[in-house]
Coordinates of C-alpha atoms in Angstrom, one line a residue:
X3 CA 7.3 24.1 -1.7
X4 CA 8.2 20.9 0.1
X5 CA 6.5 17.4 -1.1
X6 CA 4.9 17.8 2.1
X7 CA 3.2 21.2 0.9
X8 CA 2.4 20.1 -2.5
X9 CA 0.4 16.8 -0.5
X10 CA -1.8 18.7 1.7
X11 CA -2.2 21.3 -1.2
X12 CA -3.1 18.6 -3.4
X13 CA -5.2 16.6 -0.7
X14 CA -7.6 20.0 -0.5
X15 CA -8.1 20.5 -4.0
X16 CA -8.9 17.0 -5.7
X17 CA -9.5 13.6 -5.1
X18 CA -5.8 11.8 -5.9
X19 CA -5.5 8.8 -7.3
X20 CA -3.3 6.1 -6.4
X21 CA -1.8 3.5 -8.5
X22 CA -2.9 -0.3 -9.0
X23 CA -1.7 -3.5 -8.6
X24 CA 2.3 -4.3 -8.9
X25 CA 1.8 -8.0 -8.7
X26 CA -0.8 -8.4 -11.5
X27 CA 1.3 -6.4 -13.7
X28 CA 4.2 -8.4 -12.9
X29 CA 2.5 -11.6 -14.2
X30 CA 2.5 -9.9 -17.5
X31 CA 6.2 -10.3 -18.4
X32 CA 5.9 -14.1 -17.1
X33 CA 9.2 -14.1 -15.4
X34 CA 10.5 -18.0 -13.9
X35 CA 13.3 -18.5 -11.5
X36 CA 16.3 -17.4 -13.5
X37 CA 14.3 -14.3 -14.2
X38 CA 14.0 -13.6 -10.5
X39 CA 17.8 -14.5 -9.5
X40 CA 19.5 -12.3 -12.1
X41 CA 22.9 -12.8 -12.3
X42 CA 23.7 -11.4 -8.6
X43 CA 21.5 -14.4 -7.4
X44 CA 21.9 -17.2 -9.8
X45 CA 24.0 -19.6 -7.1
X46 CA 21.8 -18.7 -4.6
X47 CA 20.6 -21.8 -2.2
X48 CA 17.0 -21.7 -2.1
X49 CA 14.2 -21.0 -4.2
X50 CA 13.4 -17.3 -4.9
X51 CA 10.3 -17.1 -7.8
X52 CA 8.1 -15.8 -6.6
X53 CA 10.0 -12.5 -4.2
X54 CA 8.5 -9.6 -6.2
X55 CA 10.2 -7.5 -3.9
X56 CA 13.6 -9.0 -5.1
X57 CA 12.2 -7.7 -8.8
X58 CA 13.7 -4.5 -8.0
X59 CA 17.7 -5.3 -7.8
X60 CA 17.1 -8.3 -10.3
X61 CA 14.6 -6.4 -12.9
X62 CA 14.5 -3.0 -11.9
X63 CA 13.6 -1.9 -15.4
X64 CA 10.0 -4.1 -15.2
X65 CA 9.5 -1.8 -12.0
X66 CA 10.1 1.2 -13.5
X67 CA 7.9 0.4 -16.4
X68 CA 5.1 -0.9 -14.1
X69 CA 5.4 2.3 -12.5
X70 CA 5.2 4.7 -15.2
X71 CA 2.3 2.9 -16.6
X72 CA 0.3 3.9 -13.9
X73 CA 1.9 7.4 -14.1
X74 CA 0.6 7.8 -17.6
X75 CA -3.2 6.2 -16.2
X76 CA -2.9 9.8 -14.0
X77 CA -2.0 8.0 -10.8
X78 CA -1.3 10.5 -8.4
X79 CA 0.5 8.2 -5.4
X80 CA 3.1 5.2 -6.3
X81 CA 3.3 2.7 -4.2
X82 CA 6.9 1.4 -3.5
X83 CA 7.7 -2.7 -4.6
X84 CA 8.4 -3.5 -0.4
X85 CA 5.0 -5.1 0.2
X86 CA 7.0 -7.8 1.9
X87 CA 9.9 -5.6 2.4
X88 CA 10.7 -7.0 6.6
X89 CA 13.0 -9.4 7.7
X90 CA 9.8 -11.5 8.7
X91 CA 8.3 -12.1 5.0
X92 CA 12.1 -12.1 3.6
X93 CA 12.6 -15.2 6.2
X94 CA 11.2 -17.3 3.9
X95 CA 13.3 -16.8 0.7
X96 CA 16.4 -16.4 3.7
X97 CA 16.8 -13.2 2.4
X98 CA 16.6 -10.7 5.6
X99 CA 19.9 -9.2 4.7
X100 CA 19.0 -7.7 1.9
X101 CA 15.7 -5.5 3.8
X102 CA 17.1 -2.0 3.8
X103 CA 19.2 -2.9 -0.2
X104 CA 15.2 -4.1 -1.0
X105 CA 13.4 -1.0 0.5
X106 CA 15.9 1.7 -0.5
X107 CA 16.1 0.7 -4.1
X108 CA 12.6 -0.2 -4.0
X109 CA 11.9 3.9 -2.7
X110 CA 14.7 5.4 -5.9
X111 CA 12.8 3.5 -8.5
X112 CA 10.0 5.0 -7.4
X113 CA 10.9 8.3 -6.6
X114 CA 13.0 8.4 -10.0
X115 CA 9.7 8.4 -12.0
X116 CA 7.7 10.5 -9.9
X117 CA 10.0 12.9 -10.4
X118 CA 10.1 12.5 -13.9
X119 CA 6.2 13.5 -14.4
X120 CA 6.0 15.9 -11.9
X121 CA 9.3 17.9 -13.8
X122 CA 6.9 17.1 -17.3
X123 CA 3.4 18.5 -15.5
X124 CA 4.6 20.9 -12.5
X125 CA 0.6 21.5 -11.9
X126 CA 0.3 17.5 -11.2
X127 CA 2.6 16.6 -8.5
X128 CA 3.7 12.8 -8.0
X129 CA 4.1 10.9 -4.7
X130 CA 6.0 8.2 -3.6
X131 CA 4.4 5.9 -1.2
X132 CA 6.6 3.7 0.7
X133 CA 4.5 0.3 1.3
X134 CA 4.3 -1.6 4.5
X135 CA 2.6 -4.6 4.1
X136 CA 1.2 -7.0 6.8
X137 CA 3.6 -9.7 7.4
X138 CA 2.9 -13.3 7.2
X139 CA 2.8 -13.6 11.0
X140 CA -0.1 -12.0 13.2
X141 CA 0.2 -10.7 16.9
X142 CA -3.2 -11.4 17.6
X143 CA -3.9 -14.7 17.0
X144 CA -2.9 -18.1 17.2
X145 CA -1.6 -20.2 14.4
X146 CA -2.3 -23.3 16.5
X147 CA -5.2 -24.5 17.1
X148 CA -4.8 -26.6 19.9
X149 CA -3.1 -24.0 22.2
X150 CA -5.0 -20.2 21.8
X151 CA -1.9 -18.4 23.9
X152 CA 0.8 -19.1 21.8
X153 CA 2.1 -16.4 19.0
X154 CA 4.5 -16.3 16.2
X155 CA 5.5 -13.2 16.3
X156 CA 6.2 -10.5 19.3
X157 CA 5.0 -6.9 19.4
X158 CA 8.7 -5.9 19.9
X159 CA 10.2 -8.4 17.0
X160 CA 7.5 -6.5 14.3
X161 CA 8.4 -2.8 15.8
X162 CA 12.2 -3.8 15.2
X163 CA 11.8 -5.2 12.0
X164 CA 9.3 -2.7 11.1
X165 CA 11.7 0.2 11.5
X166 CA 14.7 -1.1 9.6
X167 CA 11.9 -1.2 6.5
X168 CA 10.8 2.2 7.4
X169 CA 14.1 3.4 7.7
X170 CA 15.2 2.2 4.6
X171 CA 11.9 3.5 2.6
X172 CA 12.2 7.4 3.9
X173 CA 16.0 7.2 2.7
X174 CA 15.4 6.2 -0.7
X175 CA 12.9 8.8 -1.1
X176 CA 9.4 7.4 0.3
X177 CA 7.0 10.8 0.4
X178 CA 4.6 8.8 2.7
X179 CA 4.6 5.5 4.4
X180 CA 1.6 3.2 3.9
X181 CA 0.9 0.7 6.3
X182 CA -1.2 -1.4 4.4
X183 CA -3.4 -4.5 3.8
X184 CA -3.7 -4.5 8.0
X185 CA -5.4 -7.6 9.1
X186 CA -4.4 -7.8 12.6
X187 CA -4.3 -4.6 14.0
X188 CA -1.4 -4.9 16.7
X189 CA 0.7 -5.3 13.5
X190 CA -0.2 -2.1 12.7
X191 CA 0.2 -0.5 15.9
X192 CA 4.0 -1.9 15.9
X193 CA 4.2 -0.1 12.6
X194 CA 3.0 2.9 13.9
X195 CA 5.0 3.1 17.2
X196 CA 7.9 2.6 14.5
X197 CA 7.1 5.0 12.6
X198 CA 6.8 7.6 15.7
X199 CA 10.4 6.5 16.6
X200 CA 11.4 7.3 13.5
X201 CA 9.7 10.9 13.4
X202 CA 11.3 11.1 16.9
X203 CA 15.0 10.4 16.2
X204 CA 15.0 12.3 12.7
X205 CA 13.0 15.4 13.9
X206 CA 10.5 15.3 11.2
X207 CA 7.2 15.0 10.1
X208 CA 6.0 11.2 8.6
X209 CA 2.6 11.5 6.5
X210 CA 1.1 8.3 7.1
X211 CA -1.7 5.8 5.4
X212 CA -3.0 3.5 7.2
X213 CA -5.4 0.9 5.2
X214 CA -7.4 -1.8 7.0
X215 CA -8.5 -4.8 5.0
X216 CA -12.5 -6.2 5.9
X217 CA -11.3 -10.2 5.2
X218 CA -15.6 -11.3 4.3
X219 CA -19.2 -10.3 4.5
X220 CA -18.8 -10.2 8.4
X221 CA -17.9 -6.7 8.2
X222 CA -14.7 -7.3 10.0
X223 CA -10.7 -7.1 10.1
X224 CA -9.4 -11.4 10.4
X225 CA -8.4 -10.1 13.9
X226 CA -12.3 -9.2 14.6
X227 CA -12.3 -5.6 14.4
X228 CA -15.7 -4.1 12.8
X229 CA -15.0 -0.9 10.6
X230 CA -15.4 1.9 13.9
X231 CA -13.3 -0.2 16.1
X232 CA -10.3 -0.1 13.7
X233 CA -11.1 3.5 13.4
X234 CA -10.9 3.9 16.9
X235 CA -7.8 1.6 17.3
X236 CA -5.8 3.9 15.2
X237 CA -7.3 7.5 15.6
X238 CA -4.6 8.2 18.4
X239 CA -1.8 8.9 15.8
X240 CA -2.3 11.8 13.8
X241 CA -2.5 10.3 10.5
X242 CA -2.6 11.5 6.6
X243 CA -5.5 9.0 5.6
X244 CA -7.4 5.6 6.8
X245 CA -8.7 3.7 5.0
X246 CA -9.9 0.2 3.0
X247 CA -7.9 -2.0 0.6
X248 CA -7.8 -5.9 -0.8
X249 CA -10.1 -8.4 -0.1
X250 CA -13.3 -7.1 -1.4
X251 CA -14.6 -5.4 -4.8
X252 CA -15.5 -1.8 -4.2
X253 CA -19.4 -2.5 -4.3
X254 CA -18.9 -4.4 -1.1
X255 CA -16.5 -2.1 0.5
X256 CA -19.1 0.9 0.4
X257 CA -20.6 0.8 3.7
X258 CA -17.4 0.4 5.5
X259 CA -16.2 3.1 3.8
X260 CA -19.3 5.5 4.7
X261 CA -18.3 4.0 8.5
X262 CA -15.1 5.9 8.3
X263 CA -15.8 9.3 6.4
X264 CA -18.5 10.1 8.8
X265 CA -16.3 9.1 11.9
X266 CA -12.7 10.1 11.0
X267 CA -11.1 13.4 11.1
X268 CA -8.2 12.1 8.6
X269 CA -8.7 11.9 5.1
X270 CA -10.4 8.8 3.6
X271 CA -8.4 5.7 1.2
X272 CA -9.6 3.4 -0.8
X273 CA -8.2 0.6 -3.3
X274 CA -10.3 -2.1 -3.8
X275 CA -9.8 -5.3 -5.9
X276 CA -11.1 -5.3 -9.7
X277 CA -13.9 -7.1 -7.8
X278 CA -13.9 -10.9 -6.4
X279 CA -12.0 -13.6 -7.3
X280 CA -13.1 -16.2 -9.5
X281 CA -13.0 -20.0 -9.2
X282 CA -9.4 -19.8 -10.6
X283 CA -8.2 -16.9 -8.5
X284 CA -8.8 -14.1 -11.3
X285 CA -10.4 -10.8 -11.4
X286 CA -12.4 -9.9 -14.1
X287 CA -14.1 -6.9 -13.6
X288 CA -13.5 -4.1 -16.2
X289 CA -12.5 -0.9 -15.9
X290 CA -15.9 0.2 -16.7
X291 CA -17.3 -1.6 -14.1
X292 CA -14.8 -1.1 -11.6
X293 CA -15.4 3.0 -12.0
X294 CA -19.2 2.6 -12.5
X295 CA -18.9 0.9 -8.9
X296 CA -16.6 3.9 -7.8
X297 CA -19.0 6.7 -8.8
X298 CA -21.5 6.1 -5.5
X299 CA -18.1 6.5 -3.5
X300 CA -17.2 10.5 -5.1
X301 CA -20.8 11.1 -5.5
X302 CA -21.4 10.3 -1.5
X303 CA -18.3 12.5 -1.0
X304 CA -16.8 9.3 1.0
X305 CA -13.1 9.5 0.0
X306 CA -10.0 11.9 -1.1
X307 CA -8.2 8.9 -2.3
X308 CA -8.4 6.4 -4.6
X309 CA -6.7 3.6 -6.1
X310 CA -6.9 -0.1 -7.3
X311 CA -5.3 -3.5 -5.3
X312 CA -5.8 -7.0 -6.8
X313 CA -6.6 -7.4 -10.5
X314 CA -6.3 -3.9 -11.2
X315 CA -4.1 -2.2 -14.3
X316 CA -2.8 0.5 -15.8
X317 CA -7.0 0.9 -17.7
X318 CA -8.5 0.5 -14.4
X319 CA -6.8 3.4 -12.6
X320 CA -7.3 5.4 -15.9
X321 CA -10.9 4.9 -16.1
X322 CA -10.9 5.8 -12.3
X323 CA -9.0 8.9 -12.6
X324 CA -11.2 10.2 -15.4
X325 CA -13.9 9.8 -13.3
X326 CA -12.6 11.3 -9.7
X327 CA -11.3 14.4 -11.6
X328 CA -15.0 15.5 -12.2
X329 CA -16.1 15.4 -8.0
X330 CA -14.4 17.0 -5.4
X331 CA -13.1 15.6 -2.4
X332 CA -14.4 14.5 0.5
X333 CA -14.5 17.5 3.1
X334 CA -12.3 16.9 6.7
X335 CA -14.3 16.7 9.3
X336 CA -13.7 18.0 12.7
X337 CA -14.9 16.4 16.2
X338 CA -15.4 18.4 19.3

């Protein structure tokens, strides 16, 4: 059976879990600037602290322990370390050679322990999730105040830079490519269109996440996009899963949720934070709370994944994925 197979197999018969958050766990081992430049890096001109991404060809082995942490929480889905992975966000460490080196390494760390717990638990397959984060520049809007038409970024510049990450992720061993965190939705569709070149040129089959981020109480994307009109925006692609991360705890991210399990044909995502921020940019919801929150989502039957983004650890997903394993999965609906 391909990994394909074993997804939708897996998809259909339980709610999967996906892991938490990399950068939280990073903070953990405290690492400064010499930490970051490894010995490959140490002459290198600018500053670099900071590059998690780089992590993974200065400190793979912190990686690969952050990933098998979550492994051992019964996390279902890892998430590759590329959430800045495009010559866009690597612009600012001066660092765009190294994309595809970032993203393919990135993808075998990964993929290396996946494969180690699925050969340990053949039953429980693990996936590799190659993630596509946002970029630091949006198509949509304006980053000047005083003059609305200009942008800092073209469609065409994201597709391009978009498919060298891409590229990069499904060679080192990505299952499924997650375009995540999306604020402004153009971004995502010049991820997408990428993405279909890519399943163009190599003759295959991409499964593909896409997860939308609601930025406050308006309901909405930062772009202005409610809930159904990012559903809409994307529903042309024939997609694995949408769904919800970031920004919000997952008490606040209910109804948006409920907006796309009763709209969408895909299957349904979600990874909330460990709740809001506090005044010194912390999260400090519990585990406990976190799946307490979680329990109206499997007991509405609203999603078929689930995961953790900001604040969460290794206890959070666990206490998440002893709670999912109990409910069954959201049921695909079908539109005429």
């Amino acid at each position: 059976m391909t990994n394909i197979e074993s997804l939708n197999k897996a998809l259909k018969e339980r709610i999967l879990v996906l892991d938490g958050a990399m950068g939280t766990m990073l903070q953990r081992y405290k690492f400064e600037e010499e930490d970051y430049r490894g010995e490959r890096f140490k002459d290198w001109e600018h500053p670099v602290k900071g590059n998690n991404d780089l992590l993974s060809l200065t400190q793979p082995q912190a990686i690969e322990e952050v990933h098998k942490k979550y492994l051992e929480a019964g996390a279902d889905i890892l998430e590759t370390n590329t959430f800045s992975g495009t010559t866009i966000a690597m612009a600012d460490y001066h660092m765009e050679e190294l994309v595809y080196e970032l993203n393919y390494e990135s993808a075998k760390i990964a993929r290396k322990a996946c494969d180690e717990y699925t050969a340990k638990n053949p039953d429980k397959p693990r996936f590799v999730a190659g993630s596509i984060g946002p970029t630091n520049r949006t198509a949509s809007l304006s980053p000047d105040v005083n003059d609305p038409g200009y942008r800092a970024i073209t469609f065409e510049e994201l597709r391009v830079a978009y498919k060298q990450q891409c590229e990069a992720l499904l060679d080192g061993g990505s299952d499924i490519l997650l375009v995540e965190t999306i604020f402004d939705t153009l971004n995502a569709k010049a991820a997408l269109f990428a993405i279909d070149e890519l399943q163009e040129e190599r003759g295959i089959k991409i499964p593909i996440m896409v997860s939308g981020t609601i930025t406050d109480a308006s309901g909405r994307t930062l772009s202005g996009q409610t809930a159904e009109a990012f559903l809409i925006s994307v529903s042309h692609l024939n997609l694995l899963s949408v769904g919800f991360n970031c920004a919000l705890g997952a008490d606040q991210l209910t109804p948006y949720l409920e907006t796309l399990a009763h709209n969408s044909e895909f299957y349904v995502s979600a990874y909330p934070n460990a709740g809001l921020p506090n005044a010194f940019g912390k999260y400090d919801e519990t585990p406990e709370d976190m799946a307490r929150q979680i329990k109206e989502y499997v007991e509405k039957g609203l999603i078929n994944i689930i995961g953790g983004c900001c604040g969460t650890t290794p206890e959070h997903i666990k206490a998440i994925a002893e709670l999912v394993e109990k409910y069954d999965p959201r049921k695909l609906r079908k539109f005429v």
